[in-house]
Tab-separated table of C-alpha atoms and ligand atoms in Angstrom:
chain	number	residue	atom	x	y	z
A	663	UNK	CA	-23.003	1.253	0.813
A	664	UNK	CA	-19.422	2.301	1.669
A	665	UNK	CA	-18.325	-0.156	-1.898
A	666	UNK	CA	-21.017	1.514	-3.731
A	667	UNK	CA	-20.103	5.033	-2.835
A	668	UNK	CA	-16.167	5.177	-3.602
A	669	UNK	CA	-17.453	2.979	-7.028
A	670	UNK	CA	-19.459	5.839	-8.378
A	671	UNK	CA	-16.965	8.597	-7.388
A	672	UNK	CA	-14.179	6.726	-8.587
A	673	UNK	CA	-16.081	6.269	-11.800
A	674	UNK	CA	-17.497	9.446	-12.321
A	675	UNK	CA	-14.461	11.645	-10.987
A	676	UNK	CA	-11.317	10.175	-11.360
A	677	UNK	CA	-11.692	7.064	-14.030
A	678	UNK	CA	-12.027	10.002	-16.811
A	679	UNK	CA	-8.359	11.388	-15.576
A	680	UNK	CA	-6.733	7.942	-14.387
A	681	UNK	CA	-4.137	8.535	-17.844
A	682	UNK	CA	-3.599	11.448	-17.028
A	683	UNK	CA	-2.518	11.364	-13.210
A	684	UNK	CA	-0.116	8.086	-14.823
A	685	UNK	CA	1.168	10.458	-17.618
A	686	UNK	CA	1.815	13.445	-15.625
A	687	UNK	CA	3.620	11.203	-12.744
A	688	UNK	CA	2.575	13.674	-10.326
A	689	UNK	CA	0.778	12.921	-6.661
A	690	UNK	CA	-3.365	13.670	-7.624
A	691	UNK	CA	-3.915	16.408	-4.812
A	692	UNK	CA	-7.631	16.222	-6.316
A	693	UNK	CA	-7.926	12.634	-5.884
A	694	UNK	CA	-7.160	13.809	-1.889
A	695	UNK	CA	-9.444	16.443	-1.654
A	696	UNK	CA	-12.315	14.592	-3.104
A	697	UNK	CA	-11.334	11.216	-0.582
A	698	UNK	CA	-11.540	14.150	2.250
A	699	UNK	CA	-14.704	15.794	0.734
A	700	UNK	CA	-16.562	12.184	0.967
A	701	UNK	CA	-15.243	11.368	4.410
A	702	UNK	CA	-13.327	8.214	2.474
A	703	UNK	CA	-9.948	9.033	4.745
A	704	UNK	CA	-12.204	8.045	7.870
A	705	UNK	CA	-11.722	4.442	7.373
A	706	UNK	CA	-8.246	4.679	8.403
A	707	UNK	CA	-9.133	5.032	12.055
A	708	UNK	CA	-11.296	4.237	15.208
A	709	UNK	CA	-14.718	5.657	15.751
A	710	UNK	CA	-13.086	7.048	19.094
A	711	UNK	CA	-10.273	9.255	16.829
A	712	UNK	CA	-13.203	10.620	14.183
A	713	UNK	CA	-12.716	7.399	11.508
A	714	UNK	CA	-15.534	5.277	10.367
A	715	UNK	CA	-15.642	1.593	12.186
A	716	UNK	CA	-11.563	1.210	12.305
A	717	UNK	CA	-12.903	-2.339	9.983
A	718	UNK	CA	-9.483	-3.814	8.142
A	719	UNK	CA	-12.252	-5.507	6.000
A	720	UNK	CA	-14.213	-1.761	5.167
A	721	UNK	CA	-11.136	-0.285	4.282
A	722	UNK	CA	-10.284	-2.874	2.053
A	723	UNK	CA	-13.270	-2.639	0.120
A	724	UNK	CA	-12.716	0.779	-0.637
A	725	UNK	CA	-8.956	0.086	-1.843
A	726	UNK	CA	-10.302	-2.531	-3.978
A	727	UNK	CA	-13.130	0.020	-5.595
A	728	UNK	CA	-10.186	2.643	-5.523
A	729	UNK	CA	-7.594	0.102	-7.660
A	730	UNK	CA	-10.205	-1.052	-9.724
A	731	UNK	CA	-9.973	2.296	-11.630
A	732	UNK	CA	-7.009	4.011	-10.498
A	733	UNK	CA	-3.996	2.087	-8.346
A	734	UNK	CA	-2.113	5.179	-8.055
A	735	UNK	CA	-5.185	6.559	-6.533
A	736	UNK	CA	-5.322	3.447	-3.793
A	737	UNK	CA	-2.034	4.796	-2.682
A	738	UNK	CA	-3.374	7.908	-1.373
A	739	UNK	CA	-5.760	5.425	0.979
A	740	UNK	CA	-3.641	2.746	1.633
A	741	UNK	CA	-0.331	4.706	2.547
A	742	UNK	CA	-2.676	6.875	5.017
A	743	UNK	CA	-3.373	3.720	6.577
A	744	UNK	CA	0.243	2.278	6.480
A	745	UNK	CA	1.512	5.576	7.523
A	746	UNK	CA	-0.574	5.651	10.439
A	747	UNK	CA	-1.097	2.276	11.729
A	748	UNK	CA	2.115	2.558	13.830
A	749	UNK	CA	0.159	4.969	15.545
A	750	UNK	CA	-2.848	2.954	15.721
A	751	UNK	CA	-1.511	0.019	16.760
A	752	UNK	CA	1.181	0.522	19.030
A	753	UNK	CA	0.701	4.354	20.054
A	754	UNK	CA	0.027	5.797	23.188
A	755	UNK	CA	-3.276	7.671	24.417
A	756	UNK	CA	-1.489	10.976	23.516
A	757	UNK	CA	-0.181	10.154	20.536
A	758	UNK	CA	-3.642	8.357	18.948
A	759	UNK	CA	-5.167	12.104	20.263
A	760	UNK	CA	-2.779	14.020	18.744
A	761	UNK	CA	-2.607	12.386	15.583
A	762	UNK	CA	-5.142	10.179	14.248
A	763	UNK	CA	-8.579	12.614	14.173
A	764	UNK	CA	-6.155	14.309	11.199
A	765	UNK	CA	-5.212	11.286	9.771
A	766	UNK	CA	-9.107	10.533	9.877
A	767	UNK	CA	-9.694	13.930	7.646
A	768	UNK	CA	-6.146	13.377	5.961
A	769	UNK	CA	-5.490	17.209	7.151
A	770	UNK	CA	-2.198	15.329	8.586
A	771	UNK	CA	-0.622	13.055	6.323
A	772	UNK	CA	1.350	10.211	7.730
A	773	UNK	CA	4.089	8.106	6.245
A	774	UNK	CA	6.129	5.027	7.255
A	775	UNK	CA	9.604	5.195	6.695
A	776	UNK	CA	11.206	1.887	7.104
A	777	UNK	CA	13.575	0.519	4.061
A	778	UNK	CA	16.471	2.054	3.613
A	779	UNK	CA	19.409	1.578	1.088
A	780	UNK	CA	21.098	-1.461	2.145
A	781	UNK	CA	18.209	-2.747	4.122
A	782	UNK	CA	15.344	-3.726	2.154
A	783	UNK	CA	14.158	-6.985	2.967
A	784	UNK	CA	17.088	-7.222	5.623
A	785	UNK	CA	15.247	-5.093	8.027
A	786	UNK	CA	17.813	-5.634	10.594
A	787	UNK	CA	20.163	-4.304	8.248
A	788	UNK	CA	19.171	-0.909	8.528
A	789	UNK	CA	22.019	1.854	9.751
A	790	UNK	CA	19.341	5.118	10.709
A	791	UNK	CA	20.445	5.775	14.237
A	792	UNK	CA	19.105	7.522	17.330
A	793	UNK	CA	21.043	8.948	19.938
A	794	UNK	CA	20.070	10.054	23.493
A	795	UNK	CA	21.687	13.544	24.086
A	796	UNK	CA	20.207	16.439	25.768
A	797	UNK	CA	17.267	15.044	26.763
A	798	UNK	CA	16.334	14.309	23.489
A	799	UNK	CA	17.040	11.683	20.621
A	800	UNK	CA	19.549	12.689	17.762
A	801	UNK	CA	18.238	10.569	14.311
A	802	UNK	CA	20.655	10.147	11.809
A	803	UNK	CA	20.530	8.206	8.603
A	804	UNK	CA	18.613	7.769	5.147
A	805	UNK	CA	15.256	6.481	4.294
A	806	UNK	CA	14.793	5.112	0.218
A	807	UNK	CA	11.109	4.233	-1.522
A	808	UNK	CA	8.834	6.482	1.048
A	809	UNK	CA	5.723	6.669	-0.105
A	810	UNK	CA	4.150	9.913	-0.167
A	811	UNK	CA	7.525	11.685	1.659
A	812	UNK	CA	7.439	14.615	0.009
A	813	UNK	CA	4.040	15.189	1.101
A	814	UNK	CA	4.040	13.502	5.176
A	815	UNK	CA	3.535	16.098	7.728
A	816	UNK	CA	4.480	12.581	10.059
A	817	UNK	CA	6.610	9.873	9.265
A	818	UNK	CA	7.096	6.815	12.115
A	819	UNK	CA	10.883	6.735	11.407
A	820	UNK	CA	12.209	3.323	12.399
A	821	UNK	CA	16.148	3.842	13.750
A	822	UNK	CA	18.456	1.440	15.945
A	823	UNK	CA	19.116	2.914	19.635
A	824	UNK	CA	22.204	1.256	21.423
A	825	UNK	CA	21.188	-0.105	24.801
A	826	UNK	CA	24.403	-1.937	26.705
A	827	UNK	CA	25.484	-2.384	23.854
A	828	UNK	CA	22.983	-4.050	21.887
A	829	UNK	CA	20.946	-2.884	19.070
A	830	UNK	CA	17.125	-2.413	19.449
A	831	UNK	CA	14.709	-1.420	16.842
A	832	UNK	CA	12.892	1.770	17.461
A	833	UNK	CA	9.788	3.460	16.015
A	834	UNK	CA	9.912	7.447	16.321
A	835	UNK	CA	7.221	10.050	15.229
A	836	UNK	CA	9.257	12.471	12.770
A	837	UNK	CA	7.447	16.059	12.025
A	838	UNK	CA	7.935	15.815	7.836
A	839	UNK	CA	9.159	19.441	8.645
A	840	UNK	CA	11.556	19.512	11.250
A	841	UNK	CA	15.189	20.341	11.121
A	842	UNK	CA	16.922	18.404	9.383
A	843	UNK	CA	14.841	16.574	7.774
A	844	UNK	CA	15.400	16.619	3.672
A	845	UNK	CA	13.145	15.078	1.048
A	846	UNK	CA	15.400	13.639	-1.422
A	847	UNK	CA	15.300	12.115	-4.721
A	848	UNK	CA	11.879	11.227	-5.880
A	849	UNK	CA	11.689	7.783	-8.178
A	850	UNK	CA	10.763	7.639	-11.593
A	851	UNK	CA	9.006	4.367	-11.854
A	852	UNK	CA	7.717	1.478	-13.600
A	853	UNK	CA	4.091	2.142	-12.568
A	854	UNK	CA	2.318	3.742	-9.733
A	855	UNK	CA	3.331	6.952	-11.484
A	856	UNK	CA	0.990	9.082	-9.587
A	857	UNK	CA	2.297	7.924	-6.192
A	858	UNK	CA	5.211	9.836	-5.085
A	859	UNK	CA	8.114	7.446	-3.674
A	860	UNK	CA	11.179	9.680	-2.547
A	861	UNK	CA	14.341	8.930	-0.275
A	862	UNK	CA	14.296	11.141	2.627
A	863	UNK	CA	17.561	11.797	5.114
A	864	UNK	CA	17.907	12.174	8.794
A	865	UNK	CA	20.653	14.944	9.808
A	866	UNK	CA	21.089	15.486	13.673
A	867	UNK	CA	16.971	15.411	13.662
A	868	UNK	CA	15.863	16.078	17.814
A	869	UNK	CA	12.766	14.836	18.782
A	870	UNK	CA	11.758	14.294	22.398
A	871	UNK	CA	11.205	10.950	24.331
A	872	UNK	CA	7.568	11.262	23.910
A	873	UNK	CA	8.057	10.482	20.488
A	874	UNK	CA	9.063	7.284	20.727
A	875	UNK	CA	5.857	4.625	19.785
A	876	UNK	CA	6.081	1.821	21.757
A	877	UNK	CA	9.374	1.285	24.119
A	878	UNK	CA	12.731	1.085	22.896
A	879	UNK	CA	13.228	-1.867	21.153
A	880	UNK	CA	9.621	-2.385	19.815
A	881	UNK	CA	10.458	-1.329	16.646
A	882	UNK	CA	11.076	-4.471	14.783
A	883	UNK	CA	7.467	-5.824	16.291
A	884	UNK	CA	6.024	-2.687	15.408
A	885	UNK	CA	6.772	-2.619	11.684
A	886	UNK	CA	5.748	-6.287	11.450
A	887	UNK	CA	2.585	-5.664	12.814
A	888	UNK	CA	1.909	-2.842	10.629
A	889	UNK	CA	3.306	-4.565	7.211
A	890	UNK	CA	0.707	-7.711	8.088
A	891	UNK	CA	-1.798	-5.500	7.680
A	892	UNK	CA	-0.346	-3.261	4.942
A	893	UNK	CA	-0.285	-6.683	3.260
A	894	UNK	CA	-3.655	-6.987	2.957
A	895	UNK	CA	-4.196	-4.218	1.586
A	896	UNK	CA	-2.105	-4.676	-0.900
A	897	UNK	CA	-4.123	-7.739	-1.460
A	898	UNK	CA	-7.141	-5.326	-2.085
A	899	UNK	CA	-5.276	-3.197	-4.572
A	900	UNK	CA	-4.137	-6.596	-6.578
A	901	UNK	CA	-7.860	-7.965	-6.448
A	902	UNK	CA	-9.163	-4.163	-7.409
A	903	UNK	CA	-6.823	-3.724	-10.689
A	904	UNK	CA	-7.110	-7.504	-11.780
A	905	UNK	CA	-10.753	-6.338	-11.771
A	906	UNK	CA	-10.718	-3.334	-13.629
A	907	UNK	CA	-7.836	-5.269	-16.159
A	908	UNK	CA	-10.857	-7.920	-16.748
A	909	UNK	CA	-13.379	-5.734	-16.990
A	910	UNK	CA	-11.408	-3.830	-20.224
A	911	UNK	CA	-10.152	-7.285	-21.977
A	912	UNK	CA	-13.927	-8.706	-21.635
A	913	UNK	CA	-15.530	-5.767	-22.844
A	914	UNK	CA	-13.089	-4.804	-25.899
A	915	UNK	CA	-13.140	-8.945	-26.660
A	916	UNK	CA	-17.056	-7.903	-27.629
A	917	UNK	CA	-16.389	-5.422	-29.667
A	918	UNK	CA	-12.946	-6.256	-31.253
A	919	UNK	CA	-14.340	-8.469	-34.793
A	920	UNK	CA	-11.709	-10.390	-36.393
A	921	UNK	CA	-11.816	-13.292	-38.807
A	922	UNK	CA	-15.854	-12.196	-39.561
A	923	UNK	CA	-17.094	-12.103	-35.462
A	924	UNK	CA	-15.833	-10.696	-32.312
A	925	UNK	CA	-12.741	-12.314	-30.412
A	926	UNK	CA	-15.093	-12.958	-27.417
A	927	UNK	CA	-16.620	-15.670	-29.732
A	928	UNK	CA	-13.456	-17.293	-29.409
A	929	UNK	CA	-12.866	-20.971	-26.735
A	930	UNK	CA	-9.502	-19.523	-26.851
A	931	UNK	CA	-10.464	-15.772	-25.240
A	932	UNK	CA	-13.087	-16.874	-23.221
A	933	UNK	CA	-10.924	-19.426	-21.426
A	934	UNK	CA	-8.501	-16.683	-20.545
A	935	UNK	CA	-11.326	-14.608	-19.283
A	936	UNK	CA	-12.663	-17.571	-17.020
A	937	UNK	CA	-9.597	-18.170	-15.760
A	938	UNK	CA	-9.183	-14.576	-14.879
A	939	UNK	CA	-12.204	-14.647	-13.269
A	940	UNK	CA	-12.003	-17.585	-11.527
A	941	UNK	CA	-8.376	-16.411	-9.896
A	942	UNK	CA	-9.839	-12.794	-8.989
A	943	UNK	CA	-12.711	-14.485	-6.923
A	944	UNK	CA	-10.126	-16.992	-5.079
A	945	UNK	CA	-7.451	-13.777	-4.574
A	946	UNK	CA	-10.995	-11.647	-3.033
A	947	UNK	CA	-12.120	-14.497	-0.847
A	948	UNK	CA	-8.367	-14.612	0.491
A	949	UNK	CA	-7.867	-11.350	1.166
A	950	UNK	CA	-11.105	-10.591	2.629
A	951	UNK	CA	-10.809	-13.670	4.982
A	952	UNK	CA	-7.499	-12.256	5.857
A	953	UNK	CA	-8.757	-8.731	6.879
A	954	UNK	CA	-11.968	-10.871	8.686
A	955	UNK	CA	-8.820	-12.689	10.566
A	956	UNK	CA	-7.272	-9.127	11.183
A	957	UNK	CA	-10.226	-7.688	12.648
A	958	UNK	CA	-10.859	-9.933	14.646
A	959	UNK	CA	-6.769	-10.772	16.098
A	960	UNK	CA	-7.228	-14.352	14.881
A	961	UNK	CA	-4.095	-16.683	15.963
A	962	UNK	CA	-3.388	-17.160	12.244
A	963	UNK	CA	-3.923	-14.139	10.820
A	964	UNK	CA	-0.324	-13.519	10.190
A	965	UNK	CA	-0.471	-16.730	7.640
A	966	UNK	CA	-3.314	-15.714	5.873
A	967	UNK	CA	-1.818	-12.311	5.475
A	968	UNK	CA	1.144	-12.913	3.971
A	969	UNK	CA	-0.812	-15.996	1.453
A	970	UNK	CA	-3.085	-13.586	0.204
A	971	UNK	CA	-0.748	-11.215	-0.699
A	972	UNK	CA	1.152	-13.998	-2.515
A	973	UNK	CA	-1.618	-15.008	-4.522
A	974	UNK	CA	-3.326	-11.713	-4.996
A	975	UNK	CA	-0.362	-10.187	-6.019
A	976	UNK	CA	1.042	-12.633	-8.453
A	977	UNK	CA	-2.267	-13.165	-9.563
A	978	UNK	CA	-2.687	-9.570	-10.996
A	979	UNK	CA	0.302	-9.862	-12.718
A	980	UNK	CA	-1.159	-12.755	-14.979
A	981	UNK	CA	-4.621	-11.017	-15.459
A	982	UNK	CA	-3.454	-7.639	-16.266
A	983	UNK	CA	-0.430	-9.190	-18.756
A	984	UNK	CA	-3.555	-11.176	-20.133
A	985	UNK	CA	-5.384	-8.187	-20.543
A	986	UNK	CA	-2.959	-7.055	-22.409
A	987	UNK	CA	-2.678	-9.915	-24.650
A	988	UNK	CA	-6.578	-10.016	-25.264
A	989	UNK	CA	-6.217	-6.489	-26.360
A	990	UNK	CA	-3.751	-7.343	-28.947
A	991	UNK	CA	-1.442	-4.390	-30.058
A	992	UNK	CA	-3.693	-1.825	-29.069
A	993	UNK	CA	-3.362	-3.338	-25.463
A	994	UNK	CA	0.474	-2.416	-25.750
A	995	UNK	CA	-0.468	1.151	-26.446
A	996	UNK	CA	-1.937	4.044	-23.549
A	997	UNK	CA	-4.718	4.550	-25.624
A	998	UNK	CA	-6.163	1.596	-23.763
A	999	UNK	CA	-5.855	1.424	-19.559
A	1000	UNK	CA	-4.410	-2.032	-19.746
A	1001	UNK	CA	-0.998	-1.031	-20.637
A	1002	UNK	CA	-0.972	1.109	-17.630
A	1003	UNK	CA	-2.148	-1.494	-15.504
A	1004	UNK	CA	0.167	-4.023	-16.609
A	1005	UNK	CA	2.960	-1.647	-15.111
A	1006	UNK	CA	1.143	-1.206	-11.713
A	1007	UNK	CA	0.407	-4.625	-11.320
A	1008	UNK	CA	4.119	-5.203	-11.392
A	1009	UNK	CA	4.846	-3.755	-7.774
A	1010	UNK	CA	2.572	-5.289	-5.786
A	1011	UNK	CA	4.411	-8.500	-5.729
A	1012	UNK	CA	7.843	-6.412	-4.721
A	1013	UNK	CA	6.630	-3.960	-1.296
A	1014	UNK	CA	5.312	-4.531	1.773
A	1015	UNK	CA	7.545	-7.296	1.971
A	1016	UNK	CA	8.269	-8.840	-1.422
A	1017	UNK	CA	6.782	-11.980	-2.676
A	1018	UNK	CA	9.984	-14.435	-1.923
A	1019	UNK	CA	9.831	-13.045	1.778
A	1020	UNK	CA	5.890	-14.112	2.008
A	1021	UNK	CA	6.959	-17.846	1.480
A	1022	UNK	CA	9.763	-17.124	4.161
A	1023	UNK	CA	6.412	-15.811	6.689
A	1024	UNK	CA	4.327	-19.040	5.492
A	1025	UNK	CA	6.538	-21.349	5.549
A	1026	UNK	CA	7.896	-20.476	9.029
A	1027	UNK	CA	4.498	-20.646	10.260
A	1028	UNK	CA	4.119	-23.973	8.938
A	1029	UNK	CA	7.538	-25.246	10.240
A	1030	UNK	CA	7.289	-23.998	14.233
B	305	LIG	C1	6.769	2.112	-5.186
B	305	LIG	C2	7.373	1.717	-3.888
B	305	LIG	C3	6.817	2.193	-2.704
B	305	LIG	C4	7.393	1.848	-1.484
B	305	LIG	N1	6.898	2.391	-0.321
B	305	LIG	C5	7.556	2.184	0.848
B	305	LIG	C6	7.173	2.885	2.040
B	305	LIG	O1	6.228	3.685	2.053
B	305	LIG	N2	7.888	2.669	3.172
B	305	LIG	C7	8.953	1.814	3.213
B	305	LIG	O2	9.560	1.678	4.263
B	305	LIG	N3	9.343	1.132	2.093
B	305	LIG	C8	8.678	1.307	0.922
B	305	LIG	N4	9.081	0.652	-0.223
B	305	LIG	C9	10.201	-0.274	-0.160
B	305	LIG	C10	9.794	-1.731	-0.354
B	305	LIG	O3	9.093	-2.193	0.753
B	305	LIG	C11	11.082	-2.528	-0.662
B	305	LIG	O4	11.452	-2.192	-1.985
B	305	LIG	C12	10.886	-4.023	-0.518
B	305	LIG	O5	10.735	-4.365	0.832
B	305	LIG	C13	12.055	-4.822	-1.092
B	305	LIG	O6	13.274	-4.312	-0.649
B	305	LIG	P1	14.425	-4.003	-1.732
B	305	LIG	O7	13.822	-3.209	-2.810
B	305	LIG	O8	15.586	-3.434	-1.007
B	305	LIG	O9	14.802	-5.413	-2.332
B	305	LIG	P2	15.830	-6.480	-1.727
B	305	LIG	O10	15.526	-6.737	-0.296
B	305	LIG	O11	17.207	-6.077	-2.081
B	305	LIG	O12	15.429	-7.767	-2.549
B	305	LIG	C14	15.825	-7.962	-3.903
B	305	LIG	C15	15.299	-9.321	-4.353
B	305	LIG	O13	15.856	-10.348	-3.526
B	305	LIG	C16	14.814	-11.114	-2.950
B	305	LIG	N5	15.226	-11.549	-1.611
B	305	LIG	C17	15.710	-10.792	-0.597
B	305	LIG	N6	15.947	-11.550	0.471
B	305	LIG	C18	15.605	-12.821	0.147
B	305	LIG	C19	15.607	-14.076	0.832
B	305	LIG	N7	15.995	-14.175	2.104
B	305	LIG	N8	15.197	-15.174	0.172
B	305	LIG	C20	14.780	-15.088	-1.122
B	305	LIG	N9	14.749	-13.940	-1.821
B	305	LIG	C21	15.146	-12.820	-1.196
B	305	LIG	C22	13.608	-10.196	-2.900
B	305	LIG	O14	12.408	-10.927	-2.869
B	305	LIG	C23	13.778	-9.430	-4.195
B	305	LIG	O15	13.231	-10.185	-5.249
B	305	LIG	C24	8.511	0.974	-1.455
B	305	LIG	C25	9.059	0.497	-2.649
B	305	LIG	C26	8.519	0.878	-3.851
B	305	LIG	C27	9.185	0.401	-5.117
């Protein structure tokens, strides 16, 4: 029900301007208000804090619907959910009350500022610091790559706080509006044009006590817990666009005639196709038995996470570059969506934890 609803209003409403939102490289503020208008920002939380059934595996099919047709688009989904599973997860009673039933109707937007700089995959590296003064904590330091920044009325700021001495990892709610607080340069990218990615900088930003999620010293936990299940998702959007990218190549392959019949007569084009298929079924399977494991806290969930991102991700790489190649020249031009899904599949393999830091997760769960 919940795949066949965002299907027809992704086709009907935004497949006709998914170009456009590319081509202008602007956040689609339509694309949010018709997500609010058909209650599609619900999945992002509990029942208890106004969301649907708080299901991983439900949201995920919705990213996947979303990607198929627009993976800028799935951003506007998926970062509510990355941007507010800090909350979810690790937040207290007050802070799940006071935040998520907006998150639910996205009339509070919620980010998750964690890389920074010089500390990509290094979290550890990072050099945003928080100070007790006052009765309060003093944030200083610069975020890089935020998703949706320039839009968050929240952002789960992730700083060090010196305790005897020692660095510890801390998660703090940050009003997107608060002093100090300055959205900076916004990226111009590769692909995922309509999702905006900005730095954003810390100067002498106060917040109170109560905004810490978690203790002091969670942090590092915290943003590991999120990023397994931002993973997944990630898994969806792969799965979704590889989808959409085979859908295209099979049905121009019909229609495209050369040498007297069309190129889908071809051994040579339908084996790519099959192939395509065949990986996008594997990468769905994965990455729904992932967000099964998620939902329900499975020991090894962490595992399966971080393999079906691998695969999903480099998977739509191949199909949407082999989209490309069945469309032939024209498949190298916008006039056709696989070009711009080509350069959205690229980033998948590269955030929430690149692709060469997946094998680190596996492996290490293999080797304990
Ligand atoms: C469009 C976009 C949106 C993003 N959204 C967010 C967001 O909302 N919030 C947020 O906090 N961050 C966000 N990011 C940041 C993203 O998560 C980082 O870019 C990513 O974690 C990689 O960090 P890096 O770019 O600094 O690369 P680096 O860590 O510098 O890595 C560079 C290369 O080295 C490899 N590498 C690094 N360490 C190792 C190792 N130990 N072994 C083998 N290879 C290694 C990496 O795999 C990569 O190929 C976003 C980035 C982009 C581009």
């Amino acid at each position: 029900m919940i795949r066949k609803t965002v299907r027809r209003i992704m086709q009907e409403k935004v497949a006709p301007r998914a170009a456009e939102i590319d081509q202008k490289a602007e956040l689609p503020m339509d694309v949010f208000d018709l997500f609010k208008a058909n209650d599609i920002f619900s999945l992002v939380a509990a029942q208890e804090y106004g969301g649907f059934d708080g299901k991983l595996l439900t949201l995920c099919l919705a990213i996947e619907e979303i990607s198929r047709v627009c993976a800028s688009s799935s951003m506007v989904l998926g970062n509510q959910s990355l941007g507010s599973a800090p909350i979810a997860l690790w937040g207290n009673e007050a802070q799940k009350a006071k935040y998520l039933p907006g998150i639910a109707t996205s009339e509070i937007k919620a980010s998750f500022a964690l890389t920074e700089p010089n500390a990509g995959s290094d979290v550890g590296g990072m050099q945003t610091r928080a100070v007790f003064k006052d009765n309060r904590f003093v944030i200083n330091g610069n975020k890089c790559f935020i998703t949706h920044a320039d839009i968050a009325d929240i952002l789960t700021v992730f700083a060090k706080v010196e305790v005897n001495g020692q660095d510890k990892i801390t998660a703090f709610l940050v009003d997107g509006k608060a002093k100090g607080v300055t959205v900076g340069k916004k990226e111009d990218k590769m692909g995922l044009r309509g999702s905006s990615t900005c730095s954003i900088s810390f100067e002498d930003v106060e917040v109170p006590e109560s905004s810490i999620v978690g203790k002091i010293g969670d942090g590092y936990r915290i943003a590991l817990d999120c990023l397994d299940k931002g993973r997944i998702m990630c898994g969806s959007q792969s799965v979704g666009l590889a989808q959409g990218a085979l859908e295209a190549a099979a049905s121009y392959a019909k229609t495209r005639v050369q040498f007297g019949k069309p190129i889908s007569e071809n051994q040579g084009i339908q084996f790519i196709l099959a192939d395509m298929a065949t990986e996008i079924e594997l990468a769905r399977t994965m990455v729904r038995a992932a967000a099964w494991k998620y939902d329900n806290h499975e020991p090894d969930m962490m595992k399966f996470s971080a393999m079906s991102k691998l695969f999903a991700t480099d998977m739509v790489m191949r199909a949407t570059t082999n989209a490309v190649q069945i469309l032939g020249g024209y498949g190298y031009c916008k006039d056709y969506p696989v070009e711009r899904m080509m350069r959205d599949a690229k980033i998948f393999a590269i955030f929430e934890g690149s692709n060469q830091i997946q094998r680190l997760v596996i492996a290490r769960s293999l080797l304990k």
